[in-house]
Coordinates of C-alpha atoms in Angstrom, one line a residue:
X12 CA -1.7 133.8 172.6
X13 CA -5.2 133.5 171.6
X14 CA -6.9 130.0 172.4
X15 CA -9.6 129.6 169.8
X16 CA -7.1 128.5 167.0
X17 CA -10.3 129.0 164.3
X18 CA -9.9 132.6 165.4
X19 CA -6.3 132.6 163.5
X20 CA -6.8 129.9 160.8
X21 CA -6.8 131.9 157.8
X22 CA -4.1 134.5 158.7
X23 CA -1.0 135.1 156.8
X24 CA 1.2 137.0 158.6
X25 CA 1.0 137.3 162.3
X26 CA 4.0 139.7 163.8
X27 CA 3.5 140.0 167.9
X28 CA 7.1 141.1 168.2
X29 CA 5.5 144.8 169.6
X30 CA 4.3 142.7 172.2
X31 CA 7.0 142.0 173.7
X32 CA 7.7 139.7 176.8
X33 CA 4.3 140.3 177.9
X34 CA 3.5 137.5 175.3
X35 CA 3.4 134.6 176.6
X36 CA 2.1 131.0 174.7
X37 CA 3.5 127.8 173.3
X38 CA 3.8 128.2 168.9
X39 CA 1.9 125.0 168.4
X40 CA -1.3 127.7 168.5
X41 CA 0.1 128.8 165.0
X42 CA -0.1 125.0 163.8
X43 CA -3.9 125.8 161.9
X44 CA -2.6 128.5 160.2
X45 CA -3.1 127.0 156.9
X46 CA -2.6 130.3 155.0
X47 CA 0.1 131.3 157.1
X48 CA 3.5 132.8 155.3
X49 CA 4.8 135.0 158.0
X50 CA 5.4 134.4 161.5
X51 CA 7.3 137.5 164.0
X52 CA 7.6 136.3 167.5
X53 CA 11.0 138.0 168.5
X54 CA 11.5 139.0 171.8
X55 CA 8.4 137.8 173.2
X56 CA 7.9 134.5 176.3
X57 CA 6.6 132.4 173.1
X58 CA 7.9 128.3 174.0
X59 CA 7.5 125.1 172.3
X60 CA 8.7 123.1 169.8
X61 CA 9.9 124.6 166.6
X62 CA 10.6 121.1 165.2
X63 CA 6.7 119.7 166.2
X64 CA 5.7 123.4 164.6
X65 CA 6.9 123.0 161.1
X66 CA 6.1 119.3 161.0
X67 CA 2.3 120.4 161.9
X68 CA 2.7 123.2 159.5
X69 CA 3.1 120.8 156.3
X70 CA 0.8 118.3 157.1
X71 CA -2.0 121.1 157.6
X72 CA -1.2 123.4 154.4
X73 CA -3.5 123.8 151.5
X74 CA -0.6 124.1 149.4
X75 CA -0.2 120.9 147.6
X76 CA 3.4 121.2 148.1
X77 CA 3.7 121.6 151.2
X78 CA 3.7 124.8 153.7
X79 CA 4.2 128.5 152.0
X80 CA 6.0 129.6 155.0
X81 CA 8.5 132.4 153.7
X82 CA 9.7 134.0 156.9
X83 CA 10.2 132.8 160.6
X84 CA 11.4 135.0 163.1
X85 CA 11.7 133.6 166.9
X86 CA 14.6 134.9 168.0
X87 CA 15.2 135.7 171.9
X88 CA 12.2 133.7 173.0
X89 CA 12.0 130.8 174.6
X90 CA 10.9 128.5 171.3
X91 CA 13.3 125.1 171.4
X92 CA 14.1 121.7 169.6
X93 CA 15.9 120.7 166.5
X94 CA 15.9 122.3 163.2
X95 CA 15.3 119.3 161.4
X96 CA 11.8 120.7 160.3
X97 CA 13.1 123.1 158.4
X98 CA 14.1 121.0 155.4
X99 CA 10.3 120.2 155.2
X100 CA 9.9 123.8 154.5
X101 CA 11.5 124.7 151.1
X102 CA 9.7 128.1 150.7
X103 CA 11.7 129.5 153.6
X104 CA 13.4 132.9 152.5
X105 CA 14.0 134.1 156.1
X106 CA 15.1 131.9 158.8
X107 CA 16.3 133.7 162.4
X108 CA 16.4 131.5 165.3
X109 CA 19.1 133.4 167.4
X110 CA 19.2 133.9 171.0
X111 CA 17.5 130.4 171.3
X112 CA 18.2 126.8 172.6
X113 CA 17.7 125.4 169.1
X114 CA 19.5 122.6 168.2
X115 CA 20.7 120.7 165.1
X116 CA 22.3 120.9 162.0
X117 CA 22.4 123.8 160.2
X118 CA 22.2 121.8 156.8
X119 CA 18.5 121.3 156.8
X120 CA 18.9 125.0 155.0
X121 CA 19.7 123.1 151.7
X122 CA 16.7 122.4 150.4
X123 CA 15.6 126.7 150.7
X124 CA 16.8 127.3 147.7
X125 CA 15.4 131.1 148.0
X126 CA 17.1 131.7 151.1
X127 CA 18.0 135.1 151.7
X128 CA 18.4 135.3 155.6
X129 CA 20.0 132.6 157.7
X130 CA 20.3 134.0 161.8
X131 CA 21.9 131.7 164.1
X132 CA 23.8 133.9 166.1
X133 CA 24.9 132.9 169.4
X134 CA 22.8 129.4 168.9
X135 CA 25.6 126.7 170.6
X136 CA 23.6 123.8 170.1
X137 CA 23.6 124.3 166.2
X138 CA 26.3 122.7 163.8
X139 CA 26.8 121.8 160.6
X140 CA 28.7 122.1 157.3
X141 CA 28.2 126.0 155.9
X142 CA 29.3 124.2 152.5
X143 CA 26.4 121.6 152.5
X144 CA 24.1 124.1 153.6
X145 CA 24.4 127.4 151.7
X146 CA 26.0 125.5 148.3
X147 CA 22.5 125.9 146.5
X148 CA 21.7 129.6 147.8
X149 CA 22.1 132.1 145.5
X150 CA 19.5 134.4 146.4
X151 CA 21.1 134.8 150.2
X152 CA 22.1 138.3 151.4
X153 CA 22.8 137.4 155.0
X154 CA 24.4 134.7 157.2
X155 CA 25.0 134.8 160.8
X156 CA 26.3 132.0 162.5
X157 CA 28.6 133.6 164.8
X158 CA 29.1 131.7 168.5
X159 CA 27.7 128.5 166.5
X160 CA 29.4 125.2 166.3
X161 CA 29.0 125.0 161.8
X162 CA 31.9 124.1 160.1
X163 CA 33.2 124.2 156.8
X164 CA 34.9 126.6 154.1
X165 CA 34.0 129.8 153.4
X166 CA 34.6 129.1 149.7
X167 CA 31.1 128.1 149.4
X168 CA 30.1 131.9 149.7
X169 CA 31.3 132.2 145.7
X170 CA 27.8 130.4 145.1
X171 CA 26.2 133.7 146.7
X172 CA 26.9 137.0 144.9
X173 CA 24.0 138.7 146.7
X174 CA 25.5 138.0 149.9
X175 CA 25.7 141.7 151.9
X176 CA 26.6 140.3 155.3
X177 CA 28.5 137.6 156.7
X178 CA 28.9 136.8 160.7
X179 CA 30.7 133.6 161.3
X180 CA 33.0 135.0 164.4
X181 CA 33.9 132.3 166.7
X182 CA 32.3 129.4 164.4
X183 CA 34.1 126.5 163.4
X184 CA 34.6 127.9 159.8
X185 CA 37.6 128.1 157.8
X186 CA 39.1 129.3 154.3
X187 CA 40.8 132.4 152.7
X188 CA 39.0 135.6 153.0
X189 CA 39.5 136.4 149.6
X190 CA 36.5 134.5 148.2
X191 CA 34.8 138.2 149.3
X192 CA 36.8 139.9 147.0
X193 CA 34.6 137.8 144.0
X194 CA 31.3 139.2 145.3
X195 CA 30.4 142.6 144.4
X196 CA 27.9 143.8 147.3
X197 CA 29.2 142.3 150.2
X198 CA 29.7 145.2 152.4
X199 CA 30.4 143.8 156.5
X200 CA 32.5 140.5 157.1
X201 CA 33.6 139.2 160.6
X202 CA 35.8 135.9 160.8
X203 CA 37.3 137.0 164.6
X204 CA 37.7 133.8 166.2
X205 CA 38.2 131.3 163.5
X206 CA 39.9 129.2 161.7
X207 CA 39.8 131.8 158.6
X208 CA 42.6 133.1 157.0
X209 CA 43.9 136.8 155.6
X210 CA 42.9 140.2 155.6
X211 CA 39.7 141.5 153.8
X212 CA 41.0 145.3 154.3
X213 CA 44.6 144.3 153.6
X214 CA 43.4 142.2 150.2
X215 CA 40.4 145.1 149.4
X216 CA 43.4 148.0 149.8
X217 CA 45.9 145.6 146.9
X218 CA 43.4 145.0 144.8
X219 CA 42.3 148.9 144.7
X220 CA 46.1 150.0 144.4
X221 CA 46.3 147.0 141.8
X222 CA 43.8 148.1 139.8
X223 CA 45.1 151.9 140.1
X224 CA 48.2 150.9 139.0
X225 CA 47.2 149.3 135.8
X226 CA 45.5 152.5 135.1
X227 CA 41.5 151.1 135.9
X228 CA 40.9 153.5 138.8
X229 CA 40.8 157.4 139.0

């Protein structure tokens, strides 16, 4: 990463995921980025502290309100610490963290309330209630929070009817699958390995022969 951080100050979207793991540098470089909105490390050697990162990036914005971060992207790097930062950063619309040694609770997500991605897949050190978290998120069209440790019901997904994809295989999570059957884009669904309950196809195929039946479909 480039040392002269006056080099980068005014940028707004910086994505060095081309790069590869021939990228190496600690995030905190990023921290003077006043303008900054998006920020695409995936797949590179990038380390630090994602917690010290955000914390840096709101005391440093011009924004009155805070950072204008929309989209962070560090999956499969080497970027750690605890999430916690996150619910400093209300603009957040895309979160993906996967692959990483991230830690904490998955609940510092409430505050996005234009949330559209969440990417925690295969993240063991996070946790948290899905209900808590995503209850406020109408706006999300993915979640994946498979091989985490969150908890909660699945009910809460009723609150998102842009939700597309859901990945919560071998999460803590439970419900009925039937609260899919309410939303009317969701297209891909795993629940293998929890505490979930029911059939998507199986409910999808009686509600189509239901509503064939009563003379609705072709």
């Amino acid at each position: 990463l480039p040392e002269n951080e006056l080099s980068i100050s005014n940028m707004r979207r910086v994505d060095l995921s081309t790069l590869g793991s021939s990228l190496h540098g600690d995030i905190r470089i990023f921290e003077q980025c006043k303008l900054l909105e998006i920020l695409i490390l995936c797949g590179t050697k990038c380390s630090g502290d994602i917690n010290r990162f955000l914390h840096h990036m709101r005391d440093t914005s011009v924004d009155r309100d805070g950072t204008q971060l929309r989209e962070i992207d560090i999956s499969r790097t080497q970027i750690c610490g605890d999430i916690k930062g996150m619910k400093e950063v209300p603009s957040l619309e895309k979160v993906s963290v996967s692959g990483t040694h991230c830690s904490g609770d998955i609940v510092a997500l409430a505050v996005c309330s234009a949330l559209r991605v969440a990417n925690f897949h295969n993240c063991i050190k996070i946790s948290g209630d899905i209900e808590k978290a995503f209850r406020h998120s109408p706006e999300l069209r993915l979640v994946n929070i498979q091989s985490t440790h969150c908890t909660g019901n699945i009910r809460v997904f009723q609150f998102t009817p842009k939700l597309e994809e859901v990945h919560i295989a071998f999460s803590k999570c439970s419900g009925s699958v039937d609260v899919f059957l309410k939303l009317p884009v969701v297209a891909r669904v795993n629940t293998k390995g929890t505490n979930c309950s029911g059939d998507l196809d199986e409910s999808r195929k009686r509600r189509s022969y239901s509503y064939t039946k009563s003379g609705v479909g072709f």
